[in-house]
Short mmCIF file of C-alpha atoms and ligand atoms in Angstrom, two decimals:
data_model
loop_
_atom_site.label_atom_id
_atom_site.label_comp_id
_atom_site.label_asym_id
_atom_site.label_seq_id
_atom_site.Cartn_x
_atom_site.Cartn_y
_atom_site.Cartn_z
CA UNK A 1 -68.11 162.88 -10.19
CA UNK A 2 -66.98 160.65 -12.77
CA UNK A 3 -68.53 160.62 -16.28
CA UNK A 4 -67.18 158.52 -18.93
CA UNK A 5 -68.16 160.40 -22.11
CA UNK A 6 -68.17 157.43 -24.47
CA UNK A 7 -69.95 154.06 -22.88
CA UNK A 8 -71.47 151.65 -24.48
CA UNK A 9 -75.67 151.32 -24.16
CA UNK A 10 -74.53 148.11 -22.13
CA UNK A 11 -71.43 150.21 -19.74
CA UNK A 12 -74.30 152.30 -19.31
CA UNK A 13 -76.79 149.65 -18.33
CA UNK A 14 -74.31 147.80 -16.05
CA UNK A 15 -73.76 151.28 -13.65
CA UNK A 16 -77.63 151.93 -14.31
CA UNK A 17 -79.29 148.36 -13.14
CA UNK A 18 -76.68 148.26 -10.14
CA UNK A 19 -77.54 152.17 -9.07
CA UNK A 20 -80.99 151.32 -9.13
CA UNK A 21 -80.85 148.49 -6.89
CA UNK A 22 -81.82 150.07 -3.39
CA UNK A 23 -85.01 151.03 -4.51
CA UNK A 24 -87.63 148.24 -3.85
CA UNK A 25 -91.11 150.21 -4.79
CA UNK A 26 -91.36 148.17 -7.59
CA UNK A 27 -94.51 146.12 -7.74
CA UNK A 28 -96.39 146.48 -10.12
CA UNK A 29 -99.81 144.49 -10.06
CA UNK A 30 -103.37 146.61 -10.49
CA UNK A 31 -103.66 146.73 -14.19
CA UNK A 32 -105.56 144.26 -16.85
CA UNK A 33 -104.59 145.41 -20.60
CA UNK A 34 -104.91 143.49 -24.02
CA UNK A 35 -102.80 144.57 -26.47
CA UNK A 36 -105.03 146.16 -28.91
CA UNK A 37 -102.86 144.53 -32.16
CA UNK A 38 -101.03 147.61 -33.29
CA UNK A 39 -98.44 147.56 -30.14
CA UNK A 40 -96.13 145.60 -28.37
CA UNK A 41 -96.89 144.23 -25.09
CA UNK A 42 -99.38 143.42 -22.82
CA UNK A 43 -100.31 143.79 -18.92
CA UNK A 44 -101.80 141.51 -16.83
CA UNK A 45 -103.32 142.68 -13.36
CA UNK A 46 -102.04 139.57 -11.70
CA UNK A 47 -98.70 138.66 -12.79
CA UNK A 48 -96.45 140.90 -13.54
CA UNK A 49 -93.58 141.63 -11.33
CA UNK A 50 -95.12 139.63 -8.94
CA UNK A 51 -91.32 137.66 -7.68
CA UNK A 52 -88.21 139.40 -6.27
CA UNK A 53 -84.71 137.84 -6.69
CA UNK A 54 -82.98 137.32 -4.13
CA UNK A 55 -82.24 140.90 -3.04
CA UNK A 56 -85.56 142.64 -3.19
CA UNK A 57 -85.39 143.26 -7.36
CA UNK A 58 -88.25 142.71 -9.12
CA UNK A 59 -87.15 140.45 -11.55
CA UNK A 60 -89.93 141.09 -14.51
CA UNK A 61 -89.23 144.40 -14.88
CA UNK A 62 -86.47 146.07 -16.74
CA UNK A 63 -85.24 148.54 -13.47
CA UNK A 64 -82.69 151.24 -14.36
CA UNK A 65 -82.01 154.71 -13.40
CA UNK A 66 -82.52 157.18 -16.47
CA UNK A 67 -79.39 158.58 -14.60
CA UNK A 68 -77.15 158.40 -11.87
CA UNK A 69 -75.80 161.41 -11.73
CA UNK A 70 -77.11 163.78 -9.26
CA UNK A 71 -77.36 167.23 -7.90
CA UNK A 72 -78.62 166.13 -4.13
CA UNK A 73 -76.80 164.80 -1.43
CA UNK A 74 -78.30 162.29 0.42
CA UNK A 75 -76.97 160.69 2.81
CA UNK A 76 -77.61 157.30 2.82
CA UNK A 77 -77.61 156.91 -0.95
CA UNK A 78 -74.89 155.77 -3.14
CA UNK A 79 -75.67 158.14 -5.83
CA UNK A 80 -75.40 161.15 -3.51
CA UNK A 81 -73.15 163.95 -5.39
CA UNK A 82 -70.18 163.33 -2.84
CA UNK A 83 -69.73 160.05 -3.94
CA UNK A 84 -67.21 158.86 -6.07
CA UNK A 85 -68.50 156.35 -8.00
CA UNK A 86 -68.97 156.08 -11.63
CA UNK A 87 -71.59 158.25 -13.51
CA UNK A 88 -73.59 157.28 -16.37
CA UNK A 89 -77.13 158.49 -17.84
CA UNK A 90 -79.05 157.14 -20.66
CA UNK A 91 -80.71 158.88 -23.56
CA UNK A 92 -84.67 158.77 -24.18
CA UNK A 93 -83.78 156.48 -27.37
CA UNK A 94 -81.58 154.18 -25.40
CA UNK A 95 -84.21 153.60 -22.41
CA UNK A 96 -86.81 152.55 -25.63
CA UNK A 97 -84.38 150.43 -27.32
CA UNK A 98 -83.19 148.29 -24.55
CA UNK A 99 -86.94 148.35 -23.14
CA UNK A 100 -87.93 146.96 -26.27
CA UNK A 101 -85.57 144.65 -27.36
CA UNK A 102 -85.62 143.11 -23.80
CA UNK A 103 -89.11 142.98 -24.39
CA UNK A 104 -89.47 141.03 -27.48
CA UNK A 105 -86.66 138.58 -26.13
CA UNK A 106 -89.00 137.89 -22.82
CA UNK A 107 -87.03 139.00 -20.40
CA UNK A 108 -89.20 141.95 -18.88
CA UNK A 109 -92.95 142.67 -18.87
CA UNK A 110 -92.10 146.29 -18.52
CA UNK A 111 -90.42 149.27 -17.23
CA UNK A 112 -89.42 150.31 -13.63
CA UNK A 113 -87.96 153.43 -14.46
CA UNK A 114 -86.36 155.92 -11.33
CA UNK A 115 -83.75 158.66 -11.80
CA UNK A 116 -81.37 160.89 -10.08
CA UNK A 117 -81.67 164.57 -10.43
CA UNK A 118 -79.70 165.41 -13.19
CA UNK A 119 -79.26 169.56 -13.71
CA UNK A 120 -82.70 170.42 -11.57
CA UNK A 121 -86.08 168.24 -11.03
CA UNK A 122 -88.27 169.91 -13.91
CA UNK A 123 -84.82 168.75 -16.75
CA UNK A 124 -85.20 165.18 -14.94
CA UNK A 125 -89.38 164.73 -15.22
CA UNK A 126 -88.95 166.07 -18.70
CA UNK A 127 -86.49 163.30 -19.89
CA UNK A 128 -88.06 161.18 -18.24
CA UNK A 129 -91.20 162.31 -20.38
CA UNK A 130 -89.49 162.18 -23.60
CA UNK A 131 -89.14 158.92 -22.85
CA UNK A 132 -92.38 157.81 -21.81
CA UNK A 133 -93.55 159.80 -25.05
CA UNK A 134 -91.30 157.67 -27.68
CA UNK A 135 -91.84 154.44 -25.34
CA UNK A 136 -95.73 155.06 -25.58
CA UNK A 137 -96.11 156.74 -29.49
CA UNK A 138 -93.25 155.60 -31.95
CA UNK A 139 -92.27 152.54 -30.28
CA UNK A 140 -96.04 151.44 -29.26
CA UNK A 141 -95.11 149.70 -26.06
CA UNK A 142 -98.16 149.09 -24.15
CA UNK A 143 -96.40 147.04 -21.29
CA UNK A 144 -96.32 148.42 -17.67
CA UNK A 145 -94.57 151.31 -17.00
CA UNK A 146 -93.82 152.06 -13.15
CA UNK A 147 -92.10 155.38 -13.56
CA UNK A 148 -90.77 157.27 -10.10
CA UNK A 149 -92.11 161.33 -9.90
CA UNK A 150 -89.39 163.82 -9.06
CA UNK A 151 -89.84 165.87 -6.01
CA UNK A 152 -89.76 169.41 -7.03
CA UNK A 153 -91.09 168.95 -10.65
CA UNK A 154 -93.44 171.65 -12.19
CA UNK A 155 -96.79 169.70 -11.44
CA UNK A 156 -97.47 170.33 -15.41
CA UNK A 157 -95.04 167.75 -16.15
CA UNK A 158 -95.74 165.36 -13.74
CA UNK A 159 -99.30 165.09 -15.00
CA UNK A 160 -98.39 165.01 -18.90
CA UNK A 161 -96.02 161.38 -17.12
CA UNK A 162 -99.33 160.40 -15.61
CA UNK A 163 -101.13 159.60 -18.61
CA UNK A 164 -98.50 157.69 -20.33
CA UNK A 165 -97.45 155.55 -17.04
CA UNK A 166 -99.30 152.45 -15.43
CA UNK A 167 -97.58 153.36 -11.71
CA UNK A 168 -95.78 156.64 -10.53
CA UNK A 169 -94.33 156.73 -6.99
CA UNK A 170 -92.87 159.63 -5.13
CA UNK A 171 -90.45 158.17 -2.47
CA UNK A 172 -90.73 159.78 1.62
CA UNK A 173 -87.99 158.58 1.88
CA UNK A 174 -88.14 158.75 5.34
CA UNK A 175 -90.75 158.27 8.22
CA UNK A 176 -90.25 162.32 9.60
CA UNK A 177 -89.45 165.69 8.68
CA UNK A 178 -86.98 165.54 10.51
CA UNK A 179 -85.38 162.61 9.51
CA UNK A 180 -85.00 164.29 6.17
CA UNK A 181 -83.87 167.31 6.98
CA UNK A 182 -81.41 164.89 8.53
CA UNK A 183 -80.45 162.48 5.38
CA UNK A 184 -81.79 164.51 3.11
CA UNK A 185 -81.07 167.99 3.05
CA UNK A 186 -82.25 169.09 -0.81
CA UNK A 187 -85.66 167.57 -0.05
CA UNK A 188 -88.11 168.07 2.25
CA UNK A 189 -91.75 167.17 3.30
CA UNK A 190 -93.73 169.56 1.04
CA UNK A 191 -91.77 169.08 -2.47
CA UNK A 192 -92.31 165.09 -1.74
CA UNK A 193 -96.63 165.53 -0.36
CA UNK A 194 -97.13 167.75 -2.97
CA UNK A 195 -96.92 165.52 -6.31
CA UNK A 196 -98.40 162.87 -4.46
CA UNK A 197 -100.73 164.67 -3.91
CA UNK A 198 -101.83 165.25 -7.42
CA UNK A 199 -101.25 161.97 -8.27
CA UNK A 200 -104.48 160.95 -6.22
CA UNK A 201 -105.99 163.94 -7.16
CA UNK A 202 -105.67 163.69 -10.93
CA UNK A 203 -106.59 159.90 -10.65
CA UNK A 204 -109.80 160.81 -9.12
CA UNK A 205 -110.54 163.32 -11.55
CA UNK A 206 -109.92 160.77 -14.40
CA UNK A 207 -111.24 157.77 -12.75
CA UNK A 208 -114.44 157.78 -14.62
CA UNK A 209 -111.98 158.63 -18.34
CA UNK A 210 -111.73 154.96 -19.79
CA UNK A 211 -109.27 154.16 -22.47
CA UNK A 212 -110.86 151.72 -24.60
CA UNK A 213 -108.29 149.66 -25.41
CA UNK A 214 -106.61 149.59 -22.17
CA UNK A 215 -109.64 148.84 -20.38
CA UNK A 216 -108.46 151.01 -17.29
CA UNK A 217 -108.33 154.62 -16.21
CA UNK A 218 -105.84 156.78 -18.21
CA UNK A 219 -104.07 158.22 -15.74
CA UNK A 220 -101.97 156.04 -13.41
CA UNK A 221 -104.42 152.90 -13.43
CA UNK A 222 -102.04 151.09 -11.41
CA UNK A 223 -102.06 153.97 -8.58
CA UNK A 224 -99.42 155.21 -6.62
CA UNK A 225 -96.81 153.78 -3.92
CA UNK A 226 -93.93 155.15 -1.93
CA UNK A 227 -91.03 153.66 -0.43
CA UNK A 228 -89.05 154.55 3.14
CA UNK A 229 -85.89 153.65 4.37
CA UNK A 230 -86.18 151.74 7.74
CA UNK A 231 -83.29 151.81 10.59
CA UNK A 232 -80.97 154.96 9.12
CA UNK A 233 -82.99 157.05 11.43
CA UNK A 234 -84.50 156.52 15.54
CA UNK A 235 -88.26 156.74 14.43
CA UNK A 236 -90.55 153.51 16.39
CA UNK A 237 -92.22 150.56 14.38
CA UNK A 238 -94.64 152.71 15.27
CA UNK A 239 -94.21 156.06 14.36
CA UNK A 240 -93.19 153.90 10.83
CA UNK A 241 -96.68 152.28 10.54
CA UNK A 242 -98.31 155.46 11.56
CA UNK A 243 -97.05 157.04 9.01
CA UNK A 244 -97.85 154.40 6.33
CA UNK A 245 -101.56 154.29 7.56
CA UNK A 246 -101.74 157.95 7.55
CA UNK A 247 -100.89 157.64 3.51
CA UNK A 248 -103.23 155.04 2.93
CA UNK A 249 -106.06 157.11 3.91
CA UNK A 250 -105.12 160.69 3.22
CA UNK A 251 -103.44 159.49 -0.33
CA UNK A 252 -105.10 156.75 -1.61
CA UNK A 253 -101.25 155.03 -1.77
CA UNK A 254 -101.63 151.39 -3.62
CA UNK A 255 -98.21 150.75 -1.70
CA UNK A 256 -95.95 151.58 0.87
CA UNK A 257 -92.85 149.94 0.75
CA UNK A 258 -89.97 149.48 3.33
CA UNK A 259 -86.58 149.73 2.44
CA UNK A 260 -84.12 148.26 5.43
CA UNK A 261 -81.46 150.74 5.54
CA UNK A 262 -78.25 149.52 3.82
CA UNK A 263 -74.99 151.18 4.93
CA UNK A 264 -73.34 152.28 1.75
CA UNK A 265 -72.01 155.08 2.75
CA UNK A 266 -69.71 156.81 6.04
CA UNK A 267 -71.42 159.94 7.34
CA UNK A 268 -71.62 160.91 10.93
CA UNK A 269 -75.54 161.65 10.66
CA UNK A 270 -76.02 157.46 10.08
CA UNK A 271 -75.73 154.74 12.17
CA UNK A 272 -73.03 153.79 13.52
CA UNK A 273 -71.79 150.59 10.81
CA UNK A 274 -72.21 147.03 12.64
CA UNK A 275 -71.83 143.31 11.36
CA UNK A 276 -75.34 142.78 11.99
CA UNK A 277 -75.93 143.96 8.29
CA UNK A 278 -79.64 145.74 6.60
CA UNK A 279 -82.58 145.43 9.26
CA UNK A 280 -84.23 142.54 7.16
CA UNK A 281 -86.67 141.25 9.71
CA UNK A 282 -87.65 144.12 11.03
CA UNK A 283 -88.40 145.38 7.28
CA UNK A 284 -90.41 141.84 7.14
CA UNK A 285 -92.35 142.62 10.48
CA UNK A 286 -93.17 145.93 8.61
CA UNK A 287 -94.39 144.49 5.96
CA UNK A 288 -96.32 141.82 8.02
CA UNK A 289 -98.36 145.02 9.51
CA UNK A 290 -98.46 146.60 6.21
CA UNK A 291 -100.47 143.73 5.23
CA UNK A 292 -102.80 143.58 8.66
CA UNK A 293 -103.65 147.47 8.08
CA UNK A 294 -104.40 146.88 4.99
CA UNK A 295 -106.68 143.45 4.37
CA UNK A 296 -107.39 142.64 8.26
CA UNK A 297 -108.95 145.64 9.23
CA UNK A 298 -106.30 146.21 12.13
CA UNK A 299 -104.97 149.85 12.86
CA UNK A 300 -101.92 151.39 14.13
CA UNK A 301 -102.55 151.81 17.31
CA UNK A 302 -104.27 148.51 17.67
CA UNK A 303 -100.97 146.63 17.11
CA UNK A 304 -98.44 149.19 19.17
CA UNK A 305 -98.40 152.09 21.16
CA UNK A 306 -96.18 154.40 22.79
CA UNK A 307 -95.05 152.78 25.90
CA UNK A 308 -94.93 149.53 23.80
CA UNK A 309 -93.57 150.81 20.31
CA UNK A 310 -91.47 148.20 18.27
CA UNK A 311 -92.96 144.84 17.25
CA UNK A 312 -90.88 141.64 18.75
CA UNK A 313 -88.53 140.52 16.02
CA UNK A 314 -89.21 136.96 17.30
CA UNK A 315 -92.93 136.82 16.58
CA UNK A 316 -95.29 138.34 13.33
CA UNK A 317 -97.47 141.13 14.53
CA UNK A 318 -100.78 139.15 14.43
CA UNK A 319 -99.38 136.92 16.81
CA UNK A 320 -97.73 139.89 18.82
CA UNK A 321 -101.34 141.23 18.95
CA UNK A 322 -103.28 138.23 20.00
CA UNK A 323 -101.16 137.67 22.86
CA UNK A 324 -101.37 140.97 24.30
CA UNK A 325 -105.29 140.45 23.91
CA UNK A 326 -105.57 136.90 25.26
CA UNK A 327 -109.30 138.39 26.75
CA UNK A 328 -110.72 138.03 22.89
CA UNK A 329 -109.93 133.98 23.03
CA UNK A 330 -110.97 131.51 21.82
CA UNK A 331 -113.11 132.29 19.23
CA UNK A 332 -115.40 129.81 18.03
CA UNK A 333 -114.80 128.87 14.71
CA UNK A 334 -118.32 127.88 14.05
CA UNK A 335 -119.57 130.90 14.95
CA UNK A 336 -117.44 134.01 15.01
CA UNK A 337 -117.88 136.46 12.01
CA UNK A 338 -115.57 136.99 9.23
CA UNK A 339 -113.73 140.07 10.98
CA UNK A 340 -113.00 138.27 14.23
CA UNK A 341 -111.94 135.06 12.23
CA UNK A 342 -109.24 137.63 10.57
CA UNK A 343 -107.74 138.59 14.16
CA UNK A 344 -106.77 134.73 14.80
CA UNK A 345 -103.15 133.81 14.84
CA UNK A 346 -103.02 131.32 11.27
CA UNK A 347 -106.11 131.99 9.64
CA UNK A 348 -105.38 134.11 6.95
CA UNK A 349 -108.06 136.06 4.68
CA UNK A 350 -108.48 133.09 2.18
CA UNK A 351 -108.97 130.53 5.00
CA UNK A 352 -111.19 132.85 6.93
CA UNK A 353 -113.42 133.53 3.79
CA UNK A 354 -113.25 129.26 3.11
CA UNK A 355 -114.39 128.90 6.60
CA UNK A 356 -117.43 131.06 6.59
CA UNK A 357 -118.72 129.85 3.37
CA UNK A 358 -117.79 125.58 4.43
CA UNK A 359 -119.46 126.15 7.70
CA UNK A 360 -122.67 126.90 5.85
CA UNK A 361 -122.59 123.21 5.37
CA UNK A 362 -121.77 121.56 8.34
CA UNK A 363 -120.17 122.01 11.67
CA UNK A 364 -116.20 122.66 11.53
CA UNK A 365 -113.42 120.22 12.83
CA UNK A 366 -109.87 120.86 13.19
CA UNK A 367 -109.80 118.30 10.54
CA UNK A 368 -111.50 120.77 8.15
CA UNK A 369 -109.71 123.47 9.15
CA UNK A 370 -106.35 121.45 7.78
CA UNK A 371 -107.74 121.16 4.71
CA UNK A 372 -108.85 124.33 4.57
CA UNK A 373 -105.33 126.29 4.66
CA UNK A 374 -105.92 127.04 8.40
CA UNK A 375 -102.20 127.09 10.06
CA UNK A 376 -103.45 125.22 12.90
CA UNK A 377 -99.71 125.23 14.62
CA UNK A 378 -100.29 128.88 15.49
CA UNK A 379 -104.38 128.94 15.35
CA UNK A 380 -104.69 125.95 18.37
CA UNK A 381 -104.34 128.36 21.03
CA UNK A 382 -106.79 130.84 20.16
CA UNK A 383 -109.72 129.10 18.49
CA UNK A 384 -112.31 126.38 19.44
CA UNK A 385 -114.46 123.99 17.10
CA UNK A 386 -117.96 123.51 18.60
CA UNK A 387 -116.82 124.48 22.25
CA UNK A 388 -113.86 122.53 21.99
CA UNK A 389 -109.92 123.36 22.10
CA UNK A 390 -107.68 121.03 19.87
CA UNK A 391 -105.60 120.02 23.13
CA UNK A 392 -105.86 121.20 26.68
CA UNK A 393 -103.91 124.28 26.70
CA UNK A 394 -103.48 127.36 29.24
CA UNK A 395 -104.74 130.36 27.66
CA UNK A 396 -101.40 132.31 29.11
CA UNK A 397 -99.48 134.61 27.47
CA UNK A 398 -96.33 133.27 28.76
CA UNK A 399 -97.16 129.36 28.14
CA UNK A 400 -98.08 130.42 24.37
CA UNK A 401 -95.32 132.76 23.63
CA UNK A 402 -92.94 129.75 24.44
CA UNK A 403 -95.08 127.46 22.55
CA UNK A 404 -95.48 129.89 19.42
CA UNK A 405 -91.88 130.63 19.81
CA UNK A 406 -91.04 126.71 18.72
CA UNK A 407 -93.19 126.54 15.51
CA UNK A 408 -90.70 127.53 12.80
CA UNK A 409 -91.97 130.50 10.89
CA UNK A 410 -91.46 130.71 6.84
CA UNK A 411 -89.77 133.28 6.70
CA UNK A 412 -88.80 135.11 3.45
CA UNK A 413 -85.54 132.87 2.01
CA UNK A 414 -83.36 136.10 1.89
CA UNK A 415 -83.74 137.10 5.47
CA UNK A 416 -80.35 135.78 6.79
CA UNK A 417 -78.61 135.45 3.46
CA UNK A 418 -79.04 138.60 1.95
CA UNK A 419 -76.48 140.43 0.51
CA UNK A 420 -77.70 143.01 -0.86
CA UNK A 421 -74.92 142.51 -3.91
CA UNK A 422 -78.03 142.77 -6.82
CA UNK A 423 -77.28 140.94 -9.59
CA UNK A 424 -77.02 142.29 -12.75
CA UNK A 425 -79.12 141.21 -15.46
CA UNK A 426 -75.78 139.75 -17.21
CA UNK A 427 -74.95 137.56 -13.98
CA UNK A 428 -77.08 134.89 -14.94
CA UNK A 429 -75.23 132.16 -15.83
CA UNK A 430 -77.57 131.55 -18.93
CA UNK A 431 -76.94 135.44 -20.04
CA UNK A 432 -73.76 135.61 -22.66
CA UNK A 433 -73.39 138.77 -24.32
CA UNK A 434 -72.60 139.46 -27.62
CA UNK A 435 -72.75 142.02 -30.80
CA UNK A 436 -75.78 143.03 -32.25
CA UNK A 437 -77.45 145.75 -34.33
CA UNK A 438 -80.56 146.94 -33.81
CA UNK A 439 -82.41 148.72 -36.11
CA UNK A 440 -84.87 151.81 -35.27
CA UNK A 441 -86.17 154.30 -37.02
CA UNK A 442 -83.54 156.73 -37.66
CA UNK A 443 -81.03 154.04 -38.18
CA UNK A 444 -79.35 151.77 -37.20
CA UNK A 445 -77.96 151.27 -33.38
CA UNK A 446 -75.58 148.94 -32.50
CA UNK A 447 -75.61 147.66 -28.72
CA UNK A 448 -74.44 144.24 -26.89
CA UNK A 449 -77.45 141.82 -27.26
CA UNK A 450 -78.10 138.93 -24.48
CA UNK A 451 -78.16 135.66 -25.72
CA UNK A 452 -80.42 133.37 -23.42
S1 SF4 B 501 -82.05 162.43 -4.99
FE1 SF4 B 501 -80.99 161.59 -3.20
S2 SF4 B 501 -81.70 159.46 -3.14
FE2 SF4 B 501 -82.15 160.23 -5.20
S3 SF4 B 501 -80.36 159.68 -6.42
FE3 SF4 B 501 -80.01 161.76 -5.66
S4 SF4 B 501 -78.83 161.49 -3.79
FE4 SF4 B 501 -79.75 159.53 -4.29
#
């Protein structure tokens, strides 16, 4: 392991921004505060951290590891303990200072804050505390923290985090037991369940505990995600989603994220390497799901099965659905209610909600269903307008998997470019860095400043 014993706050933030890259659990949305004019900062519920760059970094936040050094060994990481890479960890005071100067200069709207496992899990949470302590109480930030729990933690701690953070996540890291016994030898199933589940219990208990000021629940008002890595281990689109609906309802999760598997590492337990590069689209058609379990009312088992376990690549998993259950088409737009309207290929939740509340008025067209955000590329096949299709068509899966095939889906812009090479908060061109002193309490700091 290589530590350099004398870095600069900025050396330091250079290893700790790029180490912290793979982790993509990092919106942030769920909390409305107003500064309460004695602080710094404010959070909006809508807003903030709401856009990725390019590879999957949340670009509002300020998203560093508190360290990368590490005790654990896993696998697929690039921090793992075998790794020779170099080593850096910040101090409590450093973590405020560049939070806040960053802060005051625009560039963040708050903290993403994840760590390796420096001596043991309980020294980690508690640094990680210290932090959260100063960041909250001498420096009066009272911008959104999204602060990562440590597996293994004395539960003590991990509550006395909860009520100074807006988000905590505890990463599964993987979809199975198995799998992490696997990738992840120093962690397993219990250490990961078990803070998460106090999260959602401590939430509940405090749900009803508002802070004034804040306007939201003390502890963890923005609830709790997770993250998992997709493709470093066999488990089925389905087993994946399973999973992720399985944590929506027995945890209360805000989030789950996916996390396409990015080979940084050799070790016989991974996949073999190939050119083909991270699993992007499959991590989109995951997310695609994600969404459907969550807002369309669809379940796991509704969208795949067993015998049929992985969604096609080639087509989004509403559309994957609807073909394999051409016996619910067409639905009559003028008619159908606001749940069945969800299940159509291109109407989304807004235009299903617009269309219920227009056709109050008058009778639909396809016309109206333009104009009212209907994709009506995909929708044609499956959906009438007072008895009537918007062409002759054969209701067949073959004919419309052909035809659905030729629309060109929006797909995210990275998918097909991605990299995965994050960039640092100092590659933008506009960044230049130079000298500057900052001045805290106990004196005075001196540390690189960025110079829009
Ligand atoms: S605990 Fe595992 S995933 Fe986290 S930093 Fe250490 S080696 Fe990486």
């Amino acid at each position: 392991m290589r530590i350099a014993e004398q870095m600069t706050i900025f050396q330091k933030l250079n290893i700790l921004t790029d180490a912290a890259k793979y982790d993509v659990a990092c919106t942030s949305s769920g909390v409305d505060r107003r500064n309460d004019g004695t602080g710094m900062g404010n959070c909006v519920k809508e807003g903030i951290c709401h856009s990725f760059s390019a590879d999957g970094r949340c670009i509002s936040l300020l998203k560093i590891l508190f360290t990368n050094e590490c005790i654990y060994d896993c696998k697929y990481c690039i921090n793992r303990a075998s790794n020779d890479v170099p080593r850096a960890s910040f101090t409590p005071d450093e973590v405020c200072t560049l939070t806040m100067e960053f802060y005051r200069r625009n560039y963040i709207e708050g903290l993403f804050l994840s760590s390796g496992i420096l001596k043991s899990p309980n020294d980690t949470m508690e640094l990680i505390y210290a932090t959260l302590y100063k960041l909250r109480t001498e420096c009066n930030f009272q911008g959104y923290i999204h602060v990562k729990a440590i597996p293994g933690a004395s539960q003590e701690l991990i509550q006395r985090v909860g009520f100074l953070a807006d988000r905590m996540s505890v990463n599964l890291e993987l979809p199975t037991a198995e799998s992490l016994r696997m990738l992840a030898p120093h962690k397993n199933r219990k250490n990961i369940l078990t803070p998460m589940r106090l999260v959602q219990n401590k939430m509940q208990e405090n749900k009803q505990e508002i802070v004034e000021y804040r306007n939201a629940p003390r502890f963890v008002p923005a609830g709790q995600s997770t993250q998992m890595i997709i493709g470093a281990t066999p488990e089925t689109d389905y087993q994946i989603i399973r999973v992720a609906e399985s944590l929506y309802k027995k945890f209360d999760l805000k989030r789950v994220f996916y996390s396409a598997f990015v080979h940084v590492n050799e070790d016989l337990n991974l996949p073999v390497r190939t050119d083909e590069g991270p699993p992007l689209l499959r991590e989109h058609r995951l997310y695609q799901a994600d969404w459907l379990l969550r807002y369309y009312g669809f379940e796991a088992r509704e969208l795949l099965s067993e015998e049929n376990p992985n969604f096609n690549v080639l087509l989004d998993p509403k559309c994957n659905w609807a073909l394999k259950h051409l016996e619910a088409f067409p639905v009559e737009i003028n008619r159908a209610d606001y749940d069945t309207l969800l299940r159509v290929p291109g109407i989304g939740y807004k235009s299903a909600g617009r269309i219920v509340k227009a056709r109050r008025m008058a009778v639909l067209g396809f016309e109206d269903l333009k104009k009212i955000g209907v994709v009506l590329k995909r929708a044609l096949y499956f959906i009438t307008c007072n008895g009537k299709m918007m062409y002759p068509t054969k209701i067949e899966e073959d004919y419309i998997t052909r035809n659905l095939l030729d629309v060109k889906e929006k797909l995210p812009a990275h998918i097909g470019q991605m990299t995965y090479k994050q960039l640092s908060l100092f590659d933008d061109v506009n960044f230049r860095m130079e000298q500057f002193t900052v001045t805290d309490r106990r004196g005075k700091t001196a540390i690189e400043k960025i110079v829009g």
